[in-house]
Coordinates of C-alpha atoms and ligand atoms in Angstrom, one line a residue:
M1 CA 10.3 7.2 33.3
T2 CA 7.9 9.4 31.2
N3 CA 4.2 9.8 31.5
R4 CA 2.0 7.8 29.9
I5 CA 0.5 9.5 26.6
T6 CA -2.0 8.7 24.2
L7 CA -1.0 9.2 20.8
P8 CA -3.0 10.6 17.7
S9 CA -5.2 7.7 16.0
D10 CA -5.7 7.4 12.3
Q11 CA -9.0 5.3 13.5
D12 CA -10.7 8.5 14.7
S13 CA -10.4 12.5 14.9
T14 CA -7.6 12.6 17.0
G15 CA -5.1 11.3 14.1
R16 CA -7.1 12.6 10.8
T17 CA -7.3 15.8 9.2
F18 CA -11.1 16.5 8.8
G19 CA -12.4 20.3 9.6
P20 CA -14.6 23.0 8.5
E21 CA -13.0 22.5 4.8
E22 CA -14.6 19.5 4.4
L23 CA -17.9 20.0 6.2
E24 CA -18.1 23.1 3.8
A25 CA -17.4 20.5 0.7
V26 CA -20.1 18.3 1.8
R27 CA -22.7 21.0 2.4
Q28 CA -21.8 22.2 -1.3
C29 CA -22.3 19.2 -2.6
L30 CA -25.5 18.2 -0.8
A31 CA -26.9 21.7 -1.9
T32 CA -26.3 20.8 -5.6
G33 CA -28.7 17.8 -4.9
T34 CA -26.4 16.1 -7.4
L35 CA -24.8 12.7 -5.7
T36 CA -23.7 10.6 -8.6
S37 CA -20.2 11.6 -9.9
T38 CA -21.6 10.5 -13.4
K39 CA -23.5 13.9 -13.6
G40 CA -22.0 15.7 -10.5
N41 CA -18.2 18.1 -10.9
F42 CA -16.9 17.1 -6.9
V43 CA -15.2 13.8 -8.3
R44 CA -14.5 15.1 -11.8
Q45 CA -12.4 18.1 -10.1
L46 CA -10.7 15.6 -7.5
E47 CA -9.5 13.6 -10.8
T48 CA -8.2 16.5 -12.3
K49 CA -6.3 18.0 -8.9
F50 CA -4.9 14.7 -8.6
A51 CA -3.5 13.9 -11.7
A52 CA -1.9 17.5 -11.8
R53 CA -0.4 17.1 -8.1
I54 CA 1.4 13.9 -9.2
G55 CA 2.1 14.9 -12.5
A56 CA 0.1 12.1 -14.1
K57 CA -2.1 12.6 -17.2
F58 CA -5.3 10.6 -16.0
A59 CA -6.8 10.3 -13.3
Y60 CA -10.3 8.2 -12.3
A61 CA -11.4 8.0 -8.8
C62 CA -13.2 4.4 -7.6
S63 CA -14.5 3.5 -4.3
S64 CA -11.4 1.5 -2.8
G65 CA -7.9 0.5 -3.0
S66 CA -9.0 -2.9 -4.0
A67 CA -11.2 -1.6 -7.0
A68 CA -8.6 0.8 -8.2
V69 CA -6.1 -2.6 -8.5
H70 CA -9.3 -4.4 -10.1
C71 CA -9.2 -1.3 -12.5
A72 CA -5.4 -1.2 -13.2
V73 CA -5.3 -4.8 -13.7
A74 CA -9.1 -5.3 -16.0
A75 CA -7.3 -2.3 -18.2
L76 CA -4.4 -4.5 -19.2
N77 CA -7.4 -7.3 -20.2
P78 CA -5.2 -10.5 -19.0
E79 CA -6.3 -14.0 -21.1
P80 CA -7.2 -16.5 -18.4
G81 CA -4.2 -18.0 -17.2
D82 CA -1.7 -15.3 -17.6
E83 CA 0.4 -14.5 -14.6
I84 CA 0.4 -11.4 -13.0
I85 CA 3.7 -11.1 -10.8
T86 CA 2.9 -9.2 -7.4
T87 CA 4.5 -9.2 -3.7
S88 CA 4.0 -11.6 -1.1
I89 CA 3.7 -8.8 1.4
T90 CA 0.6 -6.3 0.6
D91 CA -2.9 -6.1 1.5
M92 CA -5.1 -8.8 0.6
G93 CA -7.0 -6.6 -1.6
A94 CA -4.2 -5.7 -4.2
I95 CA -4.1 -9.5 -4.9
T96 CA -7.9 -10.6 -5.2
P97 CA -8.5 -8.4 -8.3
I98 CA -5.8 -10.5 -10.4
I99 CA -7.9 -13.6 -9.5
Y100 CA -11.4 -11.9 -10.1
Q101 CA -10.0 -11.1 -13.8
G102 CA -8.9 -14.9 -14.4
A103 CA -5.2 -14.5 -14.3
I104 CA -2.9 -15.9 -11.6
P105 CA -1.2 -14.0 -9.0
V106 CA 2.8 -15.1 -9.2
F107 CA 4.4 -14.2 -5.4
C108 CA 7.5 -12.3 -5.6
D109 CA 10.2 -12.5 -2.9
V110 CA 10.7 -9.0 -1.2
D111 CA 14.5 -7.6 0.2
P112 CA 14.3 -8.2 4.1
H113 CA 15.5 -4.5 4.9
T114 CA 13.1 -2.3 2.5
Y115 CA 10.7 -4.9 2.6
N116 CA 9.9 -4.0 -1.1
V117 CA 10.1 -6.6 -4.4
T118 CA 13.3 -5.4 -6.4
A119 CA 14.4 -5.6 -10.3
E120 CA 16.4 -9.1 -9.3
S121 CA 13.3 -10.6 -7.2
I122 CA 11.0 -9.6 -10.0
E123 CA 13.3 -11.5 -12.7
K124 CA 13.6 -14.6 -10.9
V125 CA 9.7 -15.0 -11.4
I126 CA 9.1 -13.7 -14.8
S127 CA 7.7 -16.7 -17.5
S128 CA 6.9 -16.5 -21.0
R129 CA 3.0 -16.0 -19.2
T130 CA 3.6 -13.3 -17.4
R131 CA 1.0 -10.4 -18.4
A132 CA 2.0 -7.8 -16.0
V133 CA 4.1 -7.0 -12.6
I134 CA 2.5 -5.5 -9.6
V135 CA 5.1 -3.4 -7.6
T136 CA 3.9 -2.2 -4.2
H137 CA 5.6 1.1 -2.1
L138 CA 5.4 -0.5 1.1
F139 CA 4.8 1.7 3.9
G140 CA 5.4 4.6 1.7
N141 CA 9.0 3.9 0.7
P142 CA 9.3 3.6 -2.9
C143 CA 10.3 0.4 -4.9
D144 CA 13.4 1.5 -7.3
M145 CA 12.1 2.2 -10.0
G146 CA 14.5 2.5 -12.4
P147 CA 16.1 -1.2 -12.7
I148 CA 12.7 -2.2 -12.4
M149 CA 11.2 -0.2 -15.4
D150 CA 14.4 -1.1 -17.1
L151 CA 13.8 -4.8 -16.8
A152 CA 10.1 -4.6 -17.4
N153 CA 10.9 -2.4 -20.6
R154 CA 13.4 -5.0 -21.9
H155 CA 10.7 -7.8 -21.2
G156 CA 7.6 -5.8 -22.7
I157 CA 5.7 -6.0 -19.4
P158 CA 3.4 -3.2 -18.2
V159 CA 3.9 -2.3 -14.4
I160 CA 1.2 -1.4 -12.1
E161 CA 2.1 0.5 -9.0
D162 CA 0.4 0.0 -5.5
C163 CA 0.4 3.3 -4.1
A164 CA -1.8 2.4 -1.7
Q165 CA 0.3 3.6 1.1
A166 CA 2.8 5.9 -0.8
F167 CA 1.0 9.4 -1.5
L168 CA 3.7 11.8 -2.5
T169 CA 6.0 9.2 -2.3
T170 CA 8.7 9.8 -4.6
C171 CA 12.0 7.9 -6.7
R172 CA 14.2 9.6 -8.3
D173 CA 12.3 12.9 -8.1
Q174 CA 9.3 11.6 -10.1
H175 CA 6.0 10.5 -8.1
V176 CA 5.2 6.8 -7.9
G177 CA 2.3 6.2 -9.8
T178 CA 3.4 7.7 -12.8
F179 CA 6.4 5.5 -13.7
G180 CA 4.5 2.2 -14.4
A181 CA 1.5 1.5 -17.1
V182 CA -1.2 2.3 -14.2
G183 CA -1.0 3.5 -10.8
T184 CA -3.3 2.9 -8.0
F185 CA -4.3 4.7 -4.3
S186 CA -6.6 4.4 -1.3
L187 CA -8.6 6.5 0.2
Q188 CA -9.1 4.1 3.0
Q189 CA -9.5 5.3 6.8
G190 CA -6.0 4.8 7.7
K191 CA -4.5 6.5 4.6
H192 CA -2.6 9.6 4.2
I193 CA -5.8 11.2 3.2
T194 CA -9.3 9.4 3.6
T195 CA -12.9 9.3 2.4
G196 CA -13.1 6.5 4.5
E197 CA -13.4 4.2 1.4
G198 CA -12.3 5.2 -2.0
G199 CA -9.7 4.8 -4.8
I200 CA -8.1 6.6 -7.3
V201 CA -6.2 5.7 -10.6
T202 CA -3.6 7.0 -12.6
T203 CA -2.0 6.6 -16.3
N204 CA -0.3 8.3 -18.6
D205 CA -1.8 6.0 -21.9
P206 CA -5.2 7.1 -23.1
A207 CA -6.1 3.8 -24.3
I208 CA -5.3 2.5 -20.7
A209 CA -7.3 5.5 -19.7
R210 CA -10.2 4.8 -21.4
R211 CA -10.3 1.4 -20.3
I212 CA -10.1 2.3 -16.8
Y213 CA -12.9 4.7 -17.0
L214 CA -15.3 2.1 -18.5
F215 CA -14.5 -0.5 -15.7
I216 CA -15.3 2.0 -13.2
N217 CA -18.7 2.6 -15.0
K218 CA -20.3 -0.9 -16.1
A219 CA -18.1 -0.5 -19.5
W220 CA -21.1 2.0 -20.6
G221 CA -19.8 4.1 -23.5
Y222 CA -21.5 7.6 -21.8
G223 CA -21.1 10.4 -24.5
D224 CA -20.6 7.6 -27.4
P225 CA -22.5 8.4 -30.5
Q226 CA -24.0 4.6 -30.0
P227 CA -23.0 4.0 -26.2
D228 CA -23.5 0.2 -24.8
H229 CA -22.1 -2.2 -22.1
Y230 CA -18.9 -3.2 -23.8
F231 CA -17.2 -5.9 -21.9
L232 CA -17.6 -7.4 -18.2
A233 CA -17.2 -4.6 -15.6
P234 CA -19.2 -3.5 -11.9
N235 CA -19.7 0.0 -11.0
Y236 CA -16.8 1.1 -9.2
R237 CA -18.0 4.7 -8.9
M238 CA -16.9 7.3 -5.9
S239 CA -20.0 9.1 -4.8
E240 CA -19.9 12.7 -5.3
L241 CA -20.0 13.2 -1.3
A242 CA -16.9 10.9 -1.2
G243 CA -15.3 13.6 -3.7
A244 CA -16.4 16.3 -1.8
V245 CA -14.2 15.2 0.9
A246 CA -11.2 13.9 -0.8
L247 CA -11.1 17.2 -2.8
A248 CA -11.0 19.2 0.6
Q249 CA -8.5 16.1 2.3
L250 CA -6.2 16.6 -1.2
E251 CA -5.7 20.3 0.1
K252 CA -3.8 19.2 3.0
L253 CA -1.9 16.1 1.2
D254 CA 1.3 18.7 1.3
A255 CA 1.1 19.3 5.1
V256 CA 0.4 15.6 6.1
V257 CA 3.4 14.4 4.2
E258 CA 5.5 17.0 5.1
S259 CA 4.7 16.4 8.9
R260 CA 5.0 12.8 8.7
V261 CA 8.4 12.9 6.7
R262 CA 10.0 15.5 9.6
T263 CA 8.7 13.5 12.9
A264 CA 10.0 10.2 11.0
A265 CA 13.3 11.4 10.4
A266 CA 13.2 12.9 14.2
L267 CA 12.5 9.5 15.6
T268 CA 15.4 8.0 13.1
T269 CA 17.9 10.7 15.1
E270 CA 16.7 10.1 18.3
L271 CA 16.6 6.0 17.8
A272 CA 20.4 6.0 16.0
G273 CA 23.0 3.6 17.7
L274 CA 20.5 1.7 19.6
P275 CA 21.5 -2.1 19.7
G276 CA 19.3 -4.4 17.9
I277 CA 17.4 -1.8 16.1
E278 CA 17.4 -1.0 12.4
T279 CA 15.5 2.2 11.9
P280 CA 13.9 2.6 7.9
V281 CA 16.2 1.6 5.1
I282 CA 15.3 4.4 2.7
T283 CA 15.7 3.7 -1.1
E284 CA 18.2 5.1 -2.9
Q285 CA 17.2 8.7 -4.4
G286 CA 14.0 8.1 -2.6
V287 CA 11.4 10.1 -0.8
H288 CA 9.7 8.0 1.9
T289 CA 6.6 9.5 3.0
F290 CA 6.2 7.1 6.0
W291 CA 2.3 5.7 5.6
K292 CA 4.0 3.3 8.8
Y293 CA 7.4 3.7 10.4
C294 CA 9.0 0.6 10.8
L295 CA 11.8 -1.1 12.9
R296 CA 13.9 -3.9 12.0
V297 CA 14.3 -6.1 15.2
D298 CA 17.8 -8.6 15.8
E299 CA 16.5 -10.9 18.2
T300 CA 20.0 -12.0 18.6
V301 CA 20.4 -8.8 19.9
I302 CA 16.9 -8.1 21.9
P303 CA 15.8 -11.4 23.0
G304 CA 12.2 -12.3 22.0
G305 CA 12.7 -10.3 19.1
T306 CA 10.1 -8.1 17.2
V307 CA 7.1 -9.8 19.4
A308 CA 8.7 -9.2 22.7
L309 CA 9.4 -5.4 22.0
G310 CA 5.8 -5.1 20.4
A311 CA 4.3 -6.5 23.7
A312 CA 6.2 -4.0 25.5
L313 CA 5.6 -0.9 23.3
R314 CA 1.5 -2.0 23.4
D315 CA 1.5 -2.1 27.3
S316 CA 3.3 1.9 26.3
G317 CA -0.2 2.2 24.5
I318 CA 2.1 2.1 21.4
L319 CA -0.3 -0.1 19.4
C320 CA 2.4 -1.6 16.7
A321 CA 2.3 -4.4 14.7
P322 CA 4.8 -7.3 15.1
R323 CA 5.2 -9.1 11.7
Y324 CA 3.1 -6.8 10.3
I325 CA 0.6 -9.2 8.2
Q326 CA 1.4 -12.1 10.2
K327 CA 2.2 -14.5 7.4
P328 CA 2.7 -14.1 3.6
A329 CA -0.6 -13.2 1.3
F330 CA 0.3 -17.0 -0.3
E331 CA -0.3 -18.3 3.0
C332 CA -3.7 -17.3 3.7
Q333 CA -6.6 -19.3 2.6
V334 CA -7.7 -17.9 -0.5
I335 CA -4.6 -18.6 -2.1
R336 CA -3.1 -21.4 -0.7
N337 CA -7.0 -23.6 -0.9
Q338 CA -7.6 -21.9 -4.3
V339 CA -11.0 -20.8 -2.6
T340 CA -12.7 -19.1 -5.7
F341 CA -15.2 -19.1 -7.8
G342 CA -17.6 -22.3 -6.4
T343 CA -16.1 -25.4 -5.9
S344 CA -14.2 -24.8 -9.4
R345 CA -10.7 -23.3 -7.8
W346 CA -10.6 -21.1 -11.3
P347 CA -8.4 -19.8 -12.6
F348 CA -6.0 -21.5 -10.3
T349 CA -6.9 -24.7 -12.3
L350 CA -4.7 -23.0 -15.6
A351 CA -1.7 -22.5 -13.5
R352 CA 1.7 -23.9 -13.9
P353 CA 2.9 -25.6 -11.3
E354 CA 6.1 -23.5 -10.5
A355 CA 3.8 -20.4 -10.2
T356 CA 1.7 -21.7 -7.4
D357 CA 5.2 -23.1 -5.6
Y358 CA 5.4 -21.6 -2.3
S359 CA 8.3 -23.2 -1.0
R360 CA 9.5 -21.4 2.0
S361 CA 13.2 -21.5 0.2
R362 CA 11.6 -19.3 -2.9
F363 CA 10.5 -16.6 -0.5
T364 CA 13.6 -16.1 2.0
G365 CA 13.7 -12.5 2.3
T366 CA 9.6 -12.5 2.6
W367 CA 10.3 -14.7 5.7
N368 CA 13.1 -12.7 6.7
A369 CA 11.2 -9.3 6.4
L370 CA 8.2 -10.9 8.5
E371 CA 10.2 -12.3 10.8
H372 CA 11.9 -9.1 12.1
V373 CA 9.3 -6.1 11.2
L374 CA 8.0 -4.3 13.7
V375 CA 5.3 -1.8 12.4
L376 CA 4.8 1.4 14.4
P377 CA 1.4 3.4 13.7
W378 CA 2.5 6.8 12.2
N379 CA 0.4 10.3 12.3
E380 CA 0.7 13.7 10.7
K381 CA -0.3 14.9 14.2
Y382 CA 2.4 13.6 16.2
T383 CA 4.3 16.4 17.7
D384 CA 7.7 16.6 19.5
E385 CA 6.2 15.2 22.7
H386 CA 4.7 12.3 21.0
I387 CA 8.3 11.4 19.5
E388 CA 10.0 11.9 22.6
Y389 CA 7.6 9.6 24.2
L390 CA 8.1 6.8 21.0
A391 CA 11.9 7.1 21.2
T392 CA 12.2 7.1 25.3
R393 CA 9.2 4.1 25.5
I394 CA 11.3 2.2 22.9
R395 CA 14.8 2.5 24.4
N396 CA 13.7 1.4 27.8
A397 CA 11.9 -1.6 26.4
V398 CA 15.3 -2.2 24.4
L399 CA 17.2 -2.0 27.3
S400 CA 14.9 -3.7 29.6
L401 CA 14.6 -6.7 27.1
T402 CA 18.5 -6.8 27.0
S403 CA 19.0 -6.6 30.6
K404 CA 17.0 -9.1 31.4
D405 CA 19.0 -11.4 29.1
V406 CA 22.0 -10.2 30.7
C407 CA 20.5 -11.1 34.2
Q408 CA 19.5 -14.4 32.9
V409 CA 23.0 -15.1 31.6
T410 CA 24.4 -14.2 34.6
A411 CA 21.8 -16.1 37.1
G412 CA 22.3 -19.4 34.7
R413 CA 26.2 -19.2 35.5
Ligands
PLP501 C1 -0.8 -2.0 -0.7 C2 -1.8 -2.0 -0.6 N1 -2.8 -2.2 -1.6 C3 -4.2 -2.1 -1.8 C4 -5.3 -2.1 -0.6 C5 -6.5 -2.3 -0.6 O1 -7.1 -0.8 -0.5 P1 -8.3 -0.8 0.1 O2 -8.6 -1.1 1.8 O3 -8.7 0.9 0.0 O4 -9.4 -1.5 -0.6 C6 -4.1 -1.4 0.9 C7 -5.1 -1.2 1.8 O5 -5.1 -1.4 3.0 C8 -2.8 -2.0 0.5 O6 -2.5 -1.5 2.0

């Protein structure tokens, strides 16, 4: 048995990449005395550099990944009651913006091995009221964007790519966040790079870019001959201080991703052939950048499945999450009970009954995915020693759970 070790954590300095570069950027920013991005230069530089790094024409920084999704939805300007297809396995911050903009989230099933939506699952829920599709590149594994874009283009439906967990992820040699009409990123504490809270929105379309920019800025037309507040919009600006940190973090992104991909491949090699364990299924022609590393656990081989294996690993200090978000997004109270504005239930009052039909039979992939997934924390500071530790503890836990079963069977005879 290997000695217990503590893994780096993305919740503190053990697993984050802050250093003298971020300190110096913040010092320089403070020295300018300008902390609003409407006047300063740090956020603007971040936007230019991020757009260039992923090959998008435009990027705009904002206050969170949820704000980024809100900007994306607002930029497409749905009519009240329009439907926006989204995934049933995602963060609530990717869903509430749909409702705030008066549209109906229509949930789409996922592939139980990649945990992502597919062209086939999206097609099943397209209706005459579909206004957009949000695809989420979950855990850093790309959705298969070829067939998804073919489908969306055939139906004339814009695609929003939620890349909160997918920095530098590619599909068919193209960065996610550049396939659809809009891409959204999160800079929250646990993401590949972070400013604690923060977000980025990308697009190649100048008209959409203009609306994103305005939506972040109370729809005030800065620099226009006769500026006004043109439409309903919040202040979602990123501060210059966060922009300074993000700019320094962006310089480290390639190394962060390279490290995560390398150590993930090493663990996959270590776990090859382990009974009852499926290592990540990477989308064909995709590069998975491992926000997290997921195991799919077969409970017919490993008694107790993901919950039992998760408990054993947590005993080893590996803070994994069996079942990820525990339940599909549509099972959360806000959606299930339509808890929105006062007691109105608006905009769900405008929904077609099929759009809010969350019957289990319509989401077999989703339930299957959540029942089997075990999400391991992943980090750019993992070393070969950490990977060896993870592999050993996983192997030992699997062995122990499967041999207990053999003993019980034997004892019961
Ligand atoms: C897939 C996805 N979308 C959106 C968000 C929302 O981002 P934020 O927490 O920065 O608001 C998250 C955050 O975890 C996420 O994982």
